[in-house]
């Protein structure tokens, strides 16, 4: 991307059209110029949640901590599209390194009522790797079978880092058969 575009793109962040603001945030994110951090940060509270998410995604690619916070808060948004997009962005950003602050909120979002959100949350947790094991193992304790099944699938895909924790669950005294069965499934 050409650095000459920086100033016009920053000006476009004030456009009345949400679509223009969204595309300008993505373009600025691809420039990865530190001068765009302040204007992009201002859009984290845009009146349109899609613009806020686009700004968060661009900032997250630059590893900006404010963006990660916005994405975490967006996991609880009313609109399932916003929750799904936040999880999707967290999964993409996690692939370049774990986001410690995001792990517990992602694990809680694994219980979301929307299957698309749960899918993206699962991918984000898998991308987190070993640091996601403990919070996801906690979900194996859920009384809801669907929660346990999702947690077991995520732990299974995380692989080796989850084995010790799953063996502990499998052999833990006082653990219900449903939880032990979920642990056994994840080990398989």
CSV table of N, CA, C and O in Angstrom, one decimal, residues 17-103:
chain,number,residue,atom,x,y,z
A,17,UNK,N,-20.9,8.0,5.5
A,17,UNK,CA,-21.2,6.6,5.1
A,17,UNK,C,-20.4,5.6,5.9
A,17,UNK,O,-19.2,5.6,6.0
A,18,UNK,N,-21.1,4.7,6.6
A,18,UNK,CA,-20.5,3.7,7.4
A,18,UNK,C,-19.6,2.8,6.5
A,18,UNK,O,-18.5,2.4,6.8
A,19,UNK,N,-20.1,2.5,5.2
A,19,UNK,CA,-19.3,1.7,4.3
A,19,UNK,C,-18.0,2.3,4.0
A,19,UNK,O,-17.0,1.6,3.9
A,20,UNK,N,-18.0,3.6,3.8
A,20,UNK,CA,-16.7,4.3,3.5
A,20,UNK,C,-15.8,4.2,4.7
A,20,UNK,O,-14.6,4.0,4.6
A,21,UNK,N,-16.3,4.5,5.9
A,21,UNK,CA,-15.5,4.4,7.1
A,21,UNK,C,-14.9,3.0,7.3
A,21,UNK,O,-13.8,2.9,7.7
A,22,UNK,N,-15.7,2.0,7.0
A,22,UNK,CA,-15.3,0.6,7.2
A,22,UNK,C,-14.1,0.3,6.2
A,22,UNK,O,-13.0,-0.2,6.6
A,23,UNK,N,-14.3,0.7,4.9
A,23,UNK,CA,-13.2,0.4,4.0
A,23,UNK,C,-12.0,1.2,4.3
A,23,UNK,O,-10.8,0.7,4.1
A,24,UNK,N,-12.1,2.4,4.8
A,24,UNK,CA,-11.0,3.2,5.1
A,24,UNK,C,-10.2,2.6,6.3
A,24,UNK,O,-9.0,2.6,6.3
A,25,UNK,N,-10.9,2.0,7.3
A,25,UNK,CA,-10.2,1.4,8.4
A,25,UNK,C,-9.4,0.2,7.9
A,25,UNK,O,-8.3,0.0,8.3
A,26,UNK,N,-10.0,-0.6,7.0
A,26,UNK,CA,-9.3,-1.8,6.5
A,26,UNK,C,-8.0,-1.3,5.7
A,26,UNK,O,-6.9,-1.9,5.8
A,27,UNK,N,-8.2,-0.3,4.9
A,27,UNK,CA,-7.0,0.2,4.1
A,27,UNK,C,-5.9,0.7,5.1
A,27,UNK,O,-4.8,0.4,4.9
A,28,UNK,N,-6.3,1.5,6.1
A,28,UNK,CA,-5.3,1.9,7.1
A,28,UNK,C,-4.7,0.8,7.8
A,28,UNK,O,-3.5,0.8,8.1
A,29,UNK,N,-5.5,-0.2,8.1
A,29,UNK,CA,-4.9,-1.4,8.8
A,29,UNK,C,-3.8,-2.1,7.9
A,29,UNK,O,-2.8,-2.6,8.4
A,30,UNK,N,-4.1,-2.1,6.6
A,30,UNK,CA,-3.1,-2.7,5.7
A,30,UNK,C,-1.8,-1.9,5.6
A,30,UNK,O,-0.7,-2.4,5.3
A,31,UNK,N,-1.9,-0.6,5.8
A,31,UNK,CA,-0.7,0.3,5.8
A,31,UNK,C,0.2,0.0,7.0
A,31,UNK,O,1.4,0.2,6.9
A,32,UNK,N,-0.4,-0.3,8.1
A,32,UNK,CA,0.3,-0.6,9.4
A,32,UNK,C,1.2,0.6,9.7
A,32,UNK,O,2.3,0.4,10.1
A,33,UNK,N,0.7,1.8,9.6
A,33,UNK,CA,1.4,3.0,9.9
A,33,UNK,C,1.0,3.4,11.3
A,33,UNK,O,-0.2,3.6,11.5
A,34,UNK,N,1.9,3.6,12.2
A,34,UNK,CA,1.6,4.0,13.6
A,34,UNK,C,0.8,5.3,13.6
A,34,UNK,O,0.1,5.5,14.6
A,35,UNK,N,1.0,6.2,12.6
A,35,UNK,CA,0.2,7.4,12.6
A,35,UNK,C,-1.3,7.2,12.5
A,35,UNK,O,-2.1,8.1,12.8
A,36,UNK,N,-1.7,6.0,12.1
A,36,UNK,CA,-3.2,5.8,12.0
A,36,UNK,C,-3.8,5.2,13.3
A,36,UNK,O,-5.0,5.1,13.4
A,37,UNK,N,-3.0,4.9,14.3
A,37,UNK,CA,-3.5,4.3,15.5
A,37,UNK,C,-4.5,5.3,16.2
A,37,UNK,O,-5.6,4.9,16.6
A,38,UNK,N,-4.1,6.5,16.4
A,38,UNK,CA,-5.0,7.5,17.1
A,38,UNK,C,-6.4,7.6,16.3
A,38,UNK,O,-7.4,7.5,16.9
A,39,UNK,N,-6.4,7.9,15.0
A,39,UNK,CA,-7.7,8.1,14.3
A,39,UNK,C,-8.5,6.8,14.3
A,39,UNK,O,-9.7,6.8,14.5
A,40,UNK,N,-7.8,5.6,14.2
A,40,UNK,CA,-8.5,4.3,14.2
A,40,UNK,C,-9.1,4.1,15.6
A,40,UNK,O,-10.2,3.6,15.8
A,41,UNK,N,-8.4,4.5,16.7
A,41,UNK,CA,-8.8,4.3,18.0
A,41,UNK,C,-10.1,5.1,18.3
A,41,UNK,O,-11.0,4.7,19.0
A,42,UNK,N,-10.2,6.3,17.7
A,42,UNK,CA,-11.4,7.1,17.8
A,42,UNK,C,-12.6,6.4,17.3
A,42,UNK,O,-13.7,6.6,17.7
A,43,UNK,N,-12.4,5.5,16.3
A,43,UNK,CA,-13.6,4.8,15.7
A,43,UNK,C,-14.0,3.6,16.5
A,43,UNK,O,-15.0,3.0,16.2
A,44,UNK,N,-13.3,3.3,17.5
A,44,UNK,CA,-13.7,2.1,18.3
A,44,UNK,C,-15.0,2.3,19.0
A,44,UNK,O,-15.7,1.3,19.3
A,45,UNK,N,-15.4,3.5,19.1
A,45,UNK,CA,-16.8,3.8,19.7
A,45,UNK,C,-17.7,4.5,18.7
A,45,UNK,O,-18.6,5.2,19.0
A,46,UNK,N,-17.5,4.1,17.4
A,46,UNK,CA,-18.4,4.6,16.3
A,46,UNK,C,-19.8,4.2,16.6
A,46,UNK,O,-20.1,3.2,17.2
A,47,UNK,N,-20.7,5.0,16.1
A,47,UNK,CA,-22.2,4.8,16.3
A,47,UNK,C,-22.6,3.5,15.6
A,47,UNK,O,-23.6,2.9,15.9
A,48,UNK,N,-21.8,3.0,14.6
A,48,UNK,CA,-22.1,1.8,13.9
A,48,UNK,C,-21.2,0.7,14.4
A,48,UNK,O,-20.0,0.8,14.2
A,49,UNK,N,-21.8,-0.4,15.0
A,49,UNK,CA,-20.9,-1.4,15.5
A,49,UNK,C,-20.0,-2.1,14.5
A,49,UNK,O,-18.9,-2.6,14.8
A,50,UNK,N,-20.4,-2.1,13.2
A,50,UNK,CA,-19.6,-2.7,12.2
A,50,UNK,C,-18.3,-1.9,11.9
A,50,UNK,O,-17.2,-2.4,11.7
A,51,UNK,N,-18.5,-0.6,12.1
A,51,UNK,CA,-17.3,0.3,11.9
A,51,UNK,C,-16.4,0.1,13.1
A,51,UNK,O,-15.1,0.0,12.9
A,52,UNK,N,-16.9,0.0,14.3
A,52,UNK,CA,-16.1,-0.2,15.5
A,52,UNK,C,-15.3,-1.5,15.3
A,52,UNK,O,-14.1,-1.6,15.6
A,53,UNK,N,-16.0,-2.6,14.8
A,53,UNK,CA,-15.3,-3.8,14.6
A,53,UNK,C,-14.2,-3.8,13.6
A,53,UNK,O,-13.1,-4.3,13.7
A,54,UNK,N,-14.5,-3.0,12.5
A,54,UNK,CA,-13.5,-2.9,11.4
A,54,UNK,C,-12.2,-2.1,12.0
A,54,UNK,O,-11.1,-2.5,11.7
A,55,UNK,N,-12.5,-1.1,12.8
A,55,UNK,CA,-11.4,-0.4,13.4
A,55,UNK,C,-10.6,-1.3,14.4
A,55,UNK,O,-9.4,-1.3,14.4
A,56,UNK,N,-11.3,-2.1,15.1
A,56,UNK,CA,-10.7,-3.0,16.1
A,56,UNK,C,-9.8,-4.0,15.3
A,56,UNK,O,-8.7,-4.4,15.8
A,57,UNK,N,-10.4,-4.5,14.2
A,57,UNK,CA,-9.6,-5.5,13.4
A,57,UNK,C,-8.3,-4.9,12.9
A,57,UNK,O,-7.2,-5.5,13.0
A,58,UNK,N,-8.4,-3.7,12.4
A,58,UNK,CA,-7.2,-3.0,11.9
A,58,UNK,C,-6.2,-2.8,13.0
A,58,UNK,O,-5.0,-3.0,12.8
A,59,UNK,N,-6.7,-2.3,14.1
A,59,UNK,CA,-5.8,-2.1,15.2
A,59,UNK,C,-5.2,-3.4,15.8
A,59,UNK,O,-4.0,-3.4,16.2
A,60,UNK,N,-6.0,-4.4,15.8
A,60,UNK,CA,-5.6,-5.7,16.3
A,60,UNK,C,-4.4,-6.2,15.5
A,60,UNK,O,-3.5,-6.8,16.0
A,61,UNK,N,-4.5,-6.0,14.2
A,61,UNK,CA,-3.4,-6.5,13.3
A,61,UNK,C,-2.1,-5.7,13.6
A,61,UNK,O,-1.1,-6.2,13.4
A,62,UNK,N,-2.3,-4.5,14.2
A,62,UNK,CA,-1.1,-3.8,14.7
A,62,UNK,C,-0.8,-4.1,16.1
A,62,UNK,O,0.1,-3.5,16.7
A,63,UNK,N,-1.5,-5.1,16.7
A,63,UNK,CA,-1.3,-5.5,18.1
A,63,UNK,C,-1.6,-4.4,19.1
A,63,UNK,O,-1.0,-4.3,20.1
A,64,UNK,N,-2.7,-3.6,18.8
A,64,UNK,CA,-3.1,-2.5,19.8
A,64,UNK,C,-4.0,-3.1,20.8
A,64,UNK,O,-5.0,-3.8,20.5
A,65,UNK,N,-3.6,-2.9,22.1
A,65,UNK,CA,-4.4,-3.5,23.2
A,65,UNK,C,-5.8,-3.0,23.3
A,65,UNK,O,-6.7,-3.7,23.8
A,66,UNK,N,-6.0,-1.7,23.0
A,66,UNK,CA,-7.4,-1.2,23.0
A,66,UNK,C,-8.3,-1.9,22.1
A,66,UNK,O,-9.5,-2.2,22.4
A,67,UNK,N,-7.8,-2.3,21.0
A,67,UNK,CA,-8.6,-3.1,20.0
A,67,UNK,C,-9.0,-4.4,20.6
A,67,UNK,O,-10.1,-4.9,20.4
A,68,UNK,N,-8.0,-5.1,21.2
A,68,UNK,CA,-8.4,-6.4,21.8
A,68,UNK,C,-9.5,-6.2,22.8
A,68,UNK,O,-10.4,-7.0,22.9
A,69,UNK,N,-9.5,-5.2,23.6
A,69,UNK,CA,-10.5,-4.9,24.6
A,69,UNK,C,-11.9,-4.7,23.9
A,69,UNK,O,-12.9,-5.3,24.4
A,70,UNK,N,-11.9,-4.0,22.8
A,70,UNK,CA,-13.2,-3.8,22.1
A,70,UNK,C,-13.7,-5.1,21.5
A,70,UNK,O,-14.9,-5.4,21.6
A,71,UNK,N,-12.8,-5.9,21.0
A,71,UNK,CA,-13.2,-7.2,20.5
A,71,UNK,C,-13.8,-8.1,21.6
A,71,UNK,O,-14.8,-8.8,21.4
A,72,UNK,N,-13.1,-8.1,22.8
A,72,UNK,CA,-13.6,-8.9,23.9
A,72,UNK,C,-15.0,-8.4,24.3
A,72,UNK,O,-15.9,-9.2,24.5
A,73,UNK,N,-15.2,-7.1,24.4
A,73,UNK,CA,-16.5,-6.5,24.8
A,73,UNK,C,-17.5,-6.9,23.7
A,73,UNK,O,-18.7,-7.2,24.0
A,74,UNK,N,-17.1,-6.9,22.4
A,74,UNK,CA,-18.0,-7.2,21.3
A,74,UNK,C,-18.5,-8.7,21.4
A,74,UNK,O,-19.5,-9.0,20.7
A,75,UNK,N,-17.8,-9.6,22.1
A,75,UNK,CA,-18.3,-10.9,22.2
A,75,UNK,C,-19.6,-11.0,23.0
A,75,UNK,O,-20.3,-12.0,22.9
A,76,UNK,N,-20.0,-9.9,23.7
A,76,UNK,CA,-21.2,-9.9,24.4
A,76,UNK,C,-22.3,-9.0,23.7
A,76,UNK,O,-23.3,-8.7,24.3
A,77,UNK,N,-22.0,-8.5,22.5
A,77,UNK,CA,-22.9,-7.6,21.9
A,77,UNK,C,-24.3,-8.3,21.6
A,77,UNK,O,-24.4,-9.5,21.5
A,78,UNK,N,-25.3,-7.5,21.5
A,78,UNK,CA,-26.6,-8.0,21.2
A,78,UNK,C,-26.7,-8.6,19.9
A,78,UNK,O,-27.3,-9.7,19.7
A,79,UNK,N,-26.1,-8.0,18.9
A,79,UNK,CA,-26.2,-8.5,17.5
A,79,UNK,C,-25.2,-9.7,17.3
A,79,UNK,O,-24.0,-9.6,17.5
A,80,UNK,N,-25.7,-10.8,16.9
A,80,UNK,CA,-24.9,-12.0,16.7
A,80,UNK,C,-23.9,-11.8,15.6
A,80,UNK,O,-22.8,-12.4,15.7
A,81,UNK,N,-24.1,-10.9,14.6
A,81,UNK,CA,-23.1,-10.7,13.6
A,81,UNK,C,-21.9,-10.0,14.2
A,81,UNK,O,-20.8,-10.3,13.8
A,82,UNK,N,-22.1,-9.1,15.1
A,82,UNK,CA,-21.0,-8.4,15.8
A,82,UNK,C,-20.2,-9.4,16.6
A,82,UNK,O,-19.0,-9.4,16.6
A,83,UNK,N,-21.0,-10.3,17.4
A,83,UNK,CA,-20.3,-11.3,18.2
A,83,UNK,C,-19.4,-12.2,17.3
A,83,UNK,O,-18.3,-12.5,17.6
A,84,UNK,N,-20.0,-12.6,16.2
A,84,UNK,CA,-19.3,-13.5,15.3
A,84,UNK,C,-18.1,-12.9,14.7
A,84,UNK,O,-17.0,-13.5,14.7
A,85,UNK,N,-18.2,-11.7,14.3
A,85,UNK,CA,-17.1,-10.9,13.7
A,85,UNK,C,-16.0,-10.7,14.7
A,85,UNK,O,-14.8,-10.9,14.4
A,86,UNK,N,-16.4,-10.4,15.9
A,86,UNK,CA,-15.3,-10.2,17.0
A,86,UNK,C,-14.6,-11.5,17.2
A,86,UNK,O,-13.3,-11.5,17.3
A,87,UNK,N,-15.3,-12.6,17.3
A,87,UNK,CA,-14.6,-13.9,17.5
A,87,UNK,C,-13.7,-14.3,16.3
A,87,UNK,O,-12.6,-14.8,16.4
A,88,UNK,N,-14.2,-14.0,15.1
A,88,UNK,CA,-13.5,-14.2,13.9
A,88,UNK,C,-12.2,-13.4,13.8
A,88,UNK,O,-11.1,-13.9,13.5
A,89,UNK,N,-12.2,-12.1,14.2
A,89,UNK,CA,-11.1,-11.3,14.3
A,89,UNK,C,-10.1,-11.8,15.3
A,89,UNK,O,-8.9,-11.9,15.1
A,90,UNK,N,-10.6,-12.2,16.5
A,90,UNK,CA,-9.7,-12.7,17.6
A,90,UNK,C,-9.0,-14.0,17.1
A,90,UNK,O,-7.9,-14.2,17.4
A,91,UNK,N,-9.7,-14.8,16.3
A,91,UNK,CA,-9.1,-16.0,15.8
A,91,UNK,C,-8.0,-15.7,14.9
A,91,UNK,O,-6.9,-16.2,14.9
A,92,UNK,N,-8.2,-14.7,14.0
A,92,UNK,CA,-7.2,-14.3,13.0
A,92,UNK,C,-6.0,-13.7,13.7
A,92,UNK,O,-4.9,-14.0,13.3
A,93,UNK,N,-6.3,-12.8,14.6
A,93,UNK,CA,-5.2,-12.1,15.3
A,93,UNK,C,-4.4,-13.1,16.2
A,93,UNK,O,-3.2,-13.0,16.3
A,94,UNK,N,-5.1,-14.1,16.8
A,94,UNK,CA,-4.5,-15.1,17.7
A,94,UNK,C,-3.5,-16.0,16.9
A,94,UNK,O,-2.5,-16.5,17.5
A,95,UNK,N,-3.6,-16.1,15.6
A,95,UNK,CA,-2.7,-16.9,14.8
A,95,UNK,C,-1.3,-16.4,14.8
A,95,UNK,O,-0.4,-17.1,14.6
A,96,UNK,N,-1.2,-15.1,15.2
A,96,UNK,CA,0.2,-14.6,15.2
A,96,UNK,C,0.7,-14.4,16.7
A,96,UNK,O,1.7,-13.8,16.9
A,97,UNK,N,0.0,-15.0,17.6
A,97,UNK,CA,0.4,-15.0,19.0
A,97,UNK,C,-0.8,-15.0,19.9
A,97,UNK,O,-1.8,-14.4,19.6
A,98,UNK,N,-0.7,-15.6,21.1
A,98,UNK,CA,-1.8,-15.7,22.0
A,98,UNK,C,-2.2,-14.3,22.6
A,98,UNK,O,-1.3,-13.4,22.7
A,99,UNK,N,-3.5,-14.2,22.9
A,99,UNK,CA,-4.0,-13.0,23.5
A,99,UNK,C,-4.5,-13.3,24.9
A,99,UNK,O,-5.7,-13.7,25.0
A,100,UNK,N,-3.7,-13.2,25.8
A,100,UNK,CA,-4.1,-13.7,27.2
A,100,UNK,C,-5.4,-13.1,27.7
A,100,UNK,O,-6.2,-13.8,28.3
A,101,UNK,N,-5.6,-11.8,27.5
A,101,UNK,CA,-6.8,-11.2,27.9
A,101,UNK,C,-8.1,-11.8,27.3
A,101,UNK,O,-9.2,-11.6,27.9
A,102,UNK,N,-8.0,-12.4,26.2
A,102,UNK,CA,-9.2,-12.8,25.4
A,102,UNK,C,-9.6,-14.2,25.8
A,102,UNK,O,-10.7,-14.6,25.5
A,103,UNK,N,-8.7,-15.0,26.4
A,103,UNK,CA,-9.0,-16.4,26.6
A,103,UNK,C,-10.3,-16.7,27.4
A,103,UNK,O,-11.1,-17.5,27.0
